[in-house]
PDB file of C-alpha atoms and ligand atoms in Angstrom:
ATOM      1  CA  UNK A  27       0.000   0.000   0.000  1.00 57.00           C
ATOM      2  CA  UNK A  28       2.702   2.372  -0.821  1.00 49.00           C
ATOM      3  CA  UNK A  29       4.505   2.440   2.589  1.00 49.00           C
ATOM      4  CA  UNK A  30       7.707   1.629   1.128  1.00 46.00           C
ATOM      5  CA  UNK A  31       8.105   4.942  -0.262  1.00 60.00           C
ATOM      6  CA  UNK A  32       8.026   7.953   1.695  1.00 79.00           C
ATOM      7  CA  UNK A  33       5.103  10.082   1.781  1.00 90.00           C
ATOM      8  CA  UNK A  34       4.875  13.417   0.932  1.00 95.00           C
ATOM      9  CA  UNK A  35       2.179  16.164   1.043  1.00 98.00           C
ATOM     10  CA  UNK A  36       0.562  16.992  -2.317  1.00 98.00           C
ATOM     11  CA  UNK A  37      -0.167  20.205  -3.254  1.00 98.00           C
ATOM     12  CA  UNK A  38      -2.868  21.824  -5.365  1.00 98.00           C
ATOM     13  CA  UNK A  39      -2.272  21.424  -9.007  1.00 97.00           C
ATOM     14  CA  UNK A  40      -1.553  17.927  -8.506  1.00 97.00           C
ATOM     15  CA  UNK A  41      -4.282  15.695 -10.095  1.00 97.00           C
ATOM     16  CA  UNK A  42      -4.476  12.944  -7.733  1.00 98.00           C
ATOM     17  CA  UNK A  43      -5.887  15.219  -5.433  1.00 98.00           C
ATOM     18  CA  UNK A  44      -9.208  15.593  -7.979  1.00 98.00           C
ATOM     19  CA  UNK A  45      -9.619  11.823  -8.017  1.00 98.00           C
ATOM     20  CA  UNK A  46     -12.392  10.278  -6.128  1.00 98.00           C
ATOM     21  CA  UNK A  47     -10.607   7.767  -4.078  1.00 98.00           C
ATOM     22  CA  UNK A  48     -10.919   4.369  -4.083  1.00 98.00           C
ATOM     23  CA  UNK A  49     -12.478   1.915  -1.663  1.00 98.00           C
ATOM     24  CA  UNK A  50      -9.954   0.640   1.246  1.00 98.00           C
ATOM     25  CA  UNK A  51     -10.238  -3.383   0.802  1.00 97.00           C
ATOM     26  CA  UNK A  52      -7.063  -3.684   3.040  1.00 97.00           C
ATOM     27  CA  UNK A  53      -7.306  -3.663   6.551  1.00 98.00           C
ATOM     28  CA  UNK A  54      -5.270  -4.562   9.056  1.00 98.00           C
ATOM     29  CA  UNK A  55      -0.944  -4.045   9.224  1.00 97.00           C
ATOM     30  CA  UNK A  56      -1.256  -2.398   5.553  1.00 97.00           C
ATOM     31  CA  UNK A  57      -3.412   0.453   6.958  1.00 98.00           C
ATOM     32  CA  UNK A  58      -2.012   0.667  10.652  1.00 98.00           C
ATOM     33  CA  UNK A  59       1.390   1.483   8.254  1.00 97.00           C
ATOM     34  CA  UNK A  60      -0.701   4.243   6.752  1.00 98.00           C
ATOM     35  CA  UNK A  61      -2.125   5.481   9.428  1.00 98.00           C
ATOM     36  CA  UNK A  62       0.876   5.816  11.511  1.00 97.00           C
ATOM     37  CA  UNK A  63       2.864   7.387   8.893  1.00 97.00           C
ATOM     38  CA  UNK A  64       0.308  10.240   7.851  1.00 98.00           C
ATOM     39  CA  UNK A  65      -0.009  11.015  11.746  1.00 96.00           C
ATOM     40  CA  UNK A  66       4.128  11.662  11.433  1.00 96.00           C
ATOM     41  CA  UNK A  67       3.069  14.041   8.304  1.00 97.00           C
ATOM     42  CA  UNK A  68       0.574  15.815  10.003  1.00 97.00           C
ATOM     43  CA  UNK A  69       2.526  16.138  13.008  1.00 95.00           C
ATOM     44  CA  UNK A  70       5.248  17.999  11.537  1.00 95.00           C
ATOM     45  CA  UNK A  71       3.056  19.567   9.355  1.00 96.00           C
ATOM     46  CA  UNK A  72       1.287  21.205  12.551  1.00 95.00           C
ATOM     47  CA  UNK A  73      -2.134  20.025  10.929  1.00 97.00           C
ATOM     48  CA  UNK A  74      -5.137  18.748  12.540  1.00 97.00           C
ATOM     49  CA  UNK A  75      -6.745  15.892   9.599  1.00 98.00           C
ATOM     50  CA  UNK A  76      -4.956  14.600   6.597  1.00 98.00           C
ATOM     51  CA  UNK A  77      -6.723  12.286   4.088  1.00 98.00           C
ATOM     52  CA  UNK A  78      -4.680   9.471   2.211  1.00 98.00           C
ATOM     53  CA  UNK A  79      -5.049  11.244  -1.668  1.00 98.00           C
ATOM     54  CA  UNK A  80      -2.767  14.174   0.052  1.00 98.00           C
ATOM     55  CA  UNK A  81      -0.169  11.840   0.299  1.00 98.00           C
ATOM     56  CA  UNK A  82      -0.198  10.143  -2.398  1.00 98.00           C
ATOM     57  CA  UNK A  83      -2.642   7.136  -1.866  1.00 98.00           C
ATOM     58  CA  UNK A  84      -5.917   7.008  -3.530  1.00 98.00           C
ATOM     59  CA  UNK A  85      -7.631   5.274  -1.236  1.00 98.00           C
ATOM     60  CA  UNK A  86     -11.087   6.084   0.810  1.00 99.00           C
ATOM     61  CA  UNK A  87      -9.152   7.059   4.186  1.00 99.00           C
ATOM     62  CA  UNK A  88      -8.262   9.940   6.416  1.00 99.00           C
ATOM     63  CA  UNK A  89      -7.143  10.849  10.238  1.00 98.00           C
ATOM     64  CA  UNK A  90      -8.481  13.703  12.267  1.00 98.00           C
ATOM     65  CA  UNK A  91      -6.601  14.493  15.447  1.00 97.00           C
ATOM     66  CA  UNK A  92      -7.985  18.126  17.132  1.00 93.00           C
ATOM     67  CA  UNK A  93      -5.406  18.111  19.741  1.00 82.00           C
ATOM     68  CA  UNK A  94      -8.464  19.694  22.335  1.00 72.00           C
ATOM     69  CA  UNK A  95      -9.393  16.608  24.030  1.00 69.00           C
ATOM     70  CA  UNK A  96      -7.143  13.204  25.313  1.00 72.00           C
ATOM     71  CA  UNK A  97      -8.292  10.037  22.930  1.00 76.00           C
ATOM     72  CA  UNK A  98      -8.588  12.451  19.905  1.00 80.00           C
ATOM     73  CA  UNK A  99      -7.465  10.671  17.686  1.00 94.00           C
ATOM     74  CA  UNK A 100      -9.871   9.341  14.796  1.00 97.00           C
ATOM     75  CA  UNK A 101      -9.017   6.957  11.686  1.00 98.00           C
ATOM     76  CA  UNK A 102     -11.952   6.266   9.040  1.00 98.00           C
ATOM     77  CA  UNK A 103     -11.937   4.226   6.238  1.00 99.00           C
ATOM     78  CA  UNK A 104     -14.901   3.800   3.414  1.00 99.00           C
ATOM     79  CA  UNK A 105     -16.747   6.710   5.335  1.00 98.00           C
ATOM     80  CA  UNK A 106     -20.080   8.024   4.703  1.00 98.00           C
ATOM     81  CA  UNK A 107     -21.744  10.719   6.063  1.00 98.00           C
ATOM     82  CA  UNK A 108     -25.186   9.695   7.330  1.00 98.00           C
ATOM     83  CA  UNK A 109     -26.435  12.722   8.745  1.00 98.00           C
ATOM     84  CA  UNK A 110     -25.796  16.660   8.060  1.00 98.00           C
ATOM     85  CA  UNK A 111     -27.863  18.905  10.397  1.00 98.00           C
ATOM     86  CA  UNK A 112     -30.058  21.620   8.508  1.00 98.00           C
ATOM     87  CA  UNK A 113     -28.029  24.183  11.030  1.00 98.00           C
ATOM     88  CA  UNK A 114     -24.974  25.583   9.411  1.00 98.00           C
ATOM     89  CA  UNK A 115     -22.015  27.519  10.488  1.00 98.00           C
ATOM     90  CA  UNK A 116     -18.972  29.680   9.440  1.00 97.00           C
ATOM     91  CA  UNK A 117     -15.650  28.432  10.005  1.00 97.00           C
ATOM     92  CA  UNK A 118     -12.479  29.796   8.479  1.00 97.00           C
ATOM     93  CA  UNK A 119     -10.516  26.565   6.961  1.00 98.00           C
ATOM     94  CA  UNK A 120      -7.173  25.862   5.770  1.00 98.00           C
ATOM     95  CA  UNK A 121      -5.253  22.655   4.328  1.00 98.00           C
ATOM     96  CA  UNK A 122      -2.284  21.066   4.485  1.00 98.00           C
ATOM     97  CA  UNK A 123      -2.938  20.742   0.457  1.00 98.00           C
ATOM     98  CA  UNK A 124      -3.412  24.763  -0.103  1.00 98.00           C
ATOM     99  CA  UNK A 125      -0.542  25.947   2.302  1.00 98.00           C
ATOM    100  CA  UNK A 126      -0.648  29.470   3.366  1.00 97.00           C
ATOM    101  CA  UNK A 127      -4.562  29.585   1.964  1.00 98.00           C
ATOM    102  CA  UNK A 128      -7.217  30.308   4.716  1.00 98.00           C
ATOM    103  CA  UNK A 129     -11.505  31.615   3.942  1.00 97.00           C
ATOM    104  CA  UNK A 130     -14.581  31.213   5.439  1.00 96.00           C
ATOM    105  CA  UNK A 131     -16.565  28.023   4.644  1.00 97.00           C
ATOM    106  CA  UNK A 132     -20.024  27.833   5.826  1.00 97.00           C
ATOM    107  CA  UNK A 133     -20.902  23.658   6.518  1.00 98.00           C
ATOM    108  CA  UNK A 134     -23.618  21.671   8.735  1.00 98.00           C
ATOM    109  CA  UNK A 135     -23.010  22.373  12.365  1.00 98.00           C
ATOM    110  CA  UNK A 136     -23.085  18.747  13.547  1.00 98.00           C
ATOM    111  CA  UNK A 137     -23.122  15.275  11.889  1.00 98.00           C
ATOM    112  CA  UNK A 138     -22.676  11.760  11.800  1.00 98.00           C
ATOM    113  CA  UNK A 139     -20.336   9.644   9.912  1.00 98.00           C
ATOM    114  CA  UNK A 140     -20.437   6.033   9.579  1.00 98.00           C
ATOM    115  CA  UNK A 141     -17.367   4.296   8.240  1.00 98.00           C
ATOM    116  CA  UNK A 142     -14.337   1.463   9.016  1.00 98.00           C
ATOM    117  CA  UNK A 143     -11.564   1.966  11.322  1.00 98.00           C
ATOM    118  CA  UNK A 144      -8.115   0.711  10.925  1.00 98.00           C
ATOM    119  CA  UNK A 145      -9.362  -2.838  12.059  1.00 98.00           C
ATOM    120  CA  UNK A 146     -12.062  -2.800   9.645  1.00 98.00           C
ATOM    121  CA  UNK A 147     -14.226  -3.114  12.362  1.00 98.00           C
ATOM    122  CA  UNK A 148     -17.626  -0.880  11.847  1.00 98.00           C
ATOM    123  CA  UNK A 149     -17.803   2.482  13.432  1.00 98.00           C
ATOM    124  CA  UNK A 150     -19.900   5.624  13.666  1.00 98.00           C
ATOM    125  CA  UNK A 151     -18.726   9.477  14.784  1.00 97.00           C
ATOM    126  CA  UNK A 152     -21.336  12.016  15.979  1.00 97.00           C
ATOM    127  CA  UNK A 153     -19.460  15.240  15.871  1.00 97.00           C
ATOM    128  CA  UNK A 154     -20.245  19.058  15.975  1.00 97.00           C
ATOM    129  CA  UNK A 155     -18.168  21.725  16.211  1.00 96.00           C
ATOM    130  CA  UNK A 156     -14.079  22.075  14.738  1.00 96.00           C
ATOM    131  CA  UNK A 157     -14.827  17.721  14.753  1.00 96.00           C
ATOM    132  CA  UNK A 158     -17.255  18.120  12.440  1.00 97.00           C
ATOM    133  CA  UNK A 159     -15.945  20.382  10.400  1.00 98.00           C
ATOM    134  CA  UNK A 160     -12.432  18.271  10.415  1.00 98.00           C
ATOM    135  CA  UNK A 161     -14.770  14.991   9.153  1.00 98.00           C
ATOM    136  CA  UNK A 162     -16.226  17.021   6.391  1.00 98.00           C
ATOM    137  CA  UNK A 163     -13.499  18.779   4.983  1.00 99.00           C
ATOM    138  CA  UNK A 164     -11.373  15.313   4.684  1.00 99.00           C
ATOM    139  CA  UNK A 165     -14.098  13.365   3.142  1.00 98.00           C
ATOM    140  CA  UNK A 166     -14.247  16.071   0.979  1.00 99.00           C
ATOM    141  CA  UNK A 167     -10.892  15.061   0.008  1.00 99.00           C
ATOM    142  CA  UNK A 168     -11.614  11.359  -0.613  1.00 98.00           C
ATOM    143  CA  UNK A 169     -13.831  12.835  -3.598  1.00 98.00           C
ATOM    144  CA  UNK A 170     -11.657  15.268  -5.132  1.00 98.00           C
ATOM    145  CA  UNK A 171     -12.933  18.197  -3.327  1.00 98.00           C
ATOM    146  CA  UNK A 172     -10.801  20.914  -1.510  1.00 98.00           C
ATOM    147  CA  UNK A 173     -11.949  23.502   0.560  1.00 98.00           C
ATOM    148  CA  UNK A 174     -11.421  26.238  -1.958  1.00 98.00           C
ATOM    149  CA  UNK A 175     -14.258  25.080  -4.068  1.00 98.00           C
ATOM    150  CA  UNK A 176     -17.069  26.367  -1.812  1.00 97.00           C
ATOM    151  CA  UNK A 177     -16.016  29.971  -1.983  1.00 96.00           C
ATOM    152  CA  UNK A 178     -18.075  32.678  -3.128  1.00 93.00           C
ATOM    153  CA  UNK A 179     -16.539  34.923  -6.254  1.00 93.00           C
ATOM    154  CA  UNK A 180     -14.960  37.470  -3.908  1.00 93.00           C
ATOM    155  CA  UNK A 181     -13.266  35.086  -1.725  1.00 94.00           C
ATOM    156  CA  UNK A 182     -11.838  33.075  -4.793  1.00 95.00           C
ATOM    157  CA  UNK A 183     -10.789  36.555  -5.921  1.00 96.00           C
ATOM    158  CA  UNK A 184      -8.520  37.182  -3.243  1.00 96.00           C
ATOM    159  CA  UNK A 185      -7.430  33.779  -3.083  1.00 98.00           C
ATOM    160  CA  UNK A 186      -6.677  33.286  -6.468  1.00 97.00           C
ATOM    161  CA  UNK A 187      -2.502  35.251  -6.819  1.00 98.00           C
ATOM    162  CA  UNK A 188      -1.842  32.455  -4.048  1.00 98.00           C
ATOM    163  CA  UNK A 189      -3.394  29.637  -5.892  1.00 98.00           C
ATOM    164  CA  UNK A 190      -1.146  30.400  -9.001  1.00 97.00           C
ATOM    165  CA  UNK A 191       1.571  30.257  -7.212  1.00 97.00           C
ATOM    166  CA  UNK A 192       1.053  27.216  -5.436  1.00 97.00           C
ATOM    167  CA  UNK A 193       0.194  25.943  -8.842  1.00 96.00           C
ATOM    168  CA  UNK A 194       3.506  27.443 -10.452  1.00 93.00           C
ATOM    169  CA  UNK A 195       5.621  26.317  -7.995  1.00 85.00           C
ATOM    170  CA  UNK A 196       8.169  22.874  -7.561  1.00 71.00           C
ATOM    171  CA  UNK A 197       7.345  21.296  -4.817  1.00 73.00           C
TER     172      UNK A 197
HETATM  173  C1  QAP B 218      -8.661  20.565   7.804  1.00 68.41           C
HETATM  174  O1  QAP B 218      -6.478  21.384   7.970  1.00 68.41           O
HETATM  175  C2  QAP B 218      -9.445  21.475   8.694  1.00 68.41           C
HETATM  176  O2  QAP B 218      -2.068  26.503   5.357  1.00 68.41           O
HETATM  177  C3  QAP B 218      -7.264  20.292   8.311  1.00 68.41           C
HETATM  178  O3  QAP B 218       0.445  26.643   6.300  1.00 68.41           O
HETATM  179  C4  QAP B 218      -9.499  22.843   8.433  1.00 68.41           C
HETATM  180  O4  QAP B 218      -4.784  20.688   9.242  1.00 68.41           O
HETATM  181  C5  QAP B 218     -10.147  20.985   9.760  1.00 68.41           C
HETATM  182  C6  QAP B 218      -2.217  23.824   7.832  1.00 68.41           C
HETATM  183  C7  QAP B 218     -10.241  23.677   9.255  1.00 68.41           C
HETATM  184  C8  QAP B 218     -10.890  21.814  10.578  1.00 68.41           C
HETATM  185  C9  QAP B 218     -10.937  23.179  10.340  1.00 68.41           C
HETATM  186  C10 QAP B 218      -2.577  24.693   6.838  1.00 68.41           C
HETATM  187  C11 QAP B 218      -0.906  23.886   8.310  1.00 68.41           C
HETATM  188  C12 QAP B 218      -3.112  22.808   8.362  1.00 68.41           C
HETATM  189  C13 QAP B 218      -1.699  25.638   6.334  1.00 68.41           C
HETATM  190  C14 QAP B 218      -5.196  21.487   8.451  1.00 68.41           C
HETATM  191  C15 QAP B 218      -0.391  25.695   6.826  1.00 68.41           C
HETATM  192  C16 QAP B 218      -0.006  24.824   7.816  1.00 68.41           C
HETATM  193  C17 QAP B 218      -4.375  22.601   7.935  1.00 68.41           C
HETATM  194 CO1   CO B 219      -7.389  19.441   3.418  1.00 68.41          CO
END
């Protein structure tokens, strides 16, 4: 599952990050690999939730880790999000994808999520709140959608000099 090679953070402009990703079919060591790796990414990367397509793998799985709370941490394979509240909320959001990019995106308050963890073992996440908003924005991911796509024509002005660049740029 790719763990041989190292991972590194993709960065828009990069296709694989508009691919919808692909089931998980592997559980187990494979994934554990996975998991732990992208949490040394994120890590050093000071982020808070990092889906697998940002690294590389095209695969239906992402961490979350809002350092707020002890136990945190949350791993979710083949998720699907079951329930979006009609209440909504403004939150400004950044990725690890679009460095140096942050805007407003308005998204359901609370939700639930129901999906695999690393064991393959059936779970289900109701979250509100900077959770929430973490679970959406990195299933977002696992269908080739980034955060930047939600924002009105103003906001996309402003954003857009950094874009290019991130865009131009070697990484
Ligand atoms: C997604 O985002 C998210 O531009 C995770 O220079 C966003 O971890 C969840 C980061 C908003 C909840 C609310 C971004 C780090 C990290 C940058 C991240 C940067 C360094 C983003
Ligand atoms: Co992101």
């Amino acid at each position: 599952m790719n763990t041989e090679t190292e991972l590194t953070i993709k960065i828009v402009g990069e296709e694989i990050l508009r691919k919808k990703a692909e089931d998980v079919t592997e559980f187990g060591k494979p994934l554990r690999e996975l998991a732990d790796n992208m949490y040394k990414i994120m890590k050093k990367s000071k982020g808070i939730g990092l889906a697998a397509p940002q690294v590389g793998v095209s695969i239906k799985f992402f961490i979350v880790d809002i350092e707020q709370k002890k136990n945190s941490k949350i791993e979710i394979a083949n998720p699907e999000i079951i329930y979006k509240s009609d209440d909504e909320e403004i939150m400004e959001e950044g990725c690890l994808s679009v460095p140096g990019v942050y805007a407003d995106v308005v998204r359901p308050k609370s939700i639930v999520v129901r999906g695999y963890n690393v064991e393959g073992e059936q779970i289900e996440i109701t979250a509100s709140g900077l959770i929430a908003r973490a679970l959406l924005h990195e299933n977002d991911h696992l269908l080739g959608t980034l955060f930047i796509d939600y924002l009105s024509e103003n906001e996309r002005e402003r954003i857009s000099p950094a874009i290019k660049k991130l865009k131009k740029t070697k990484h």
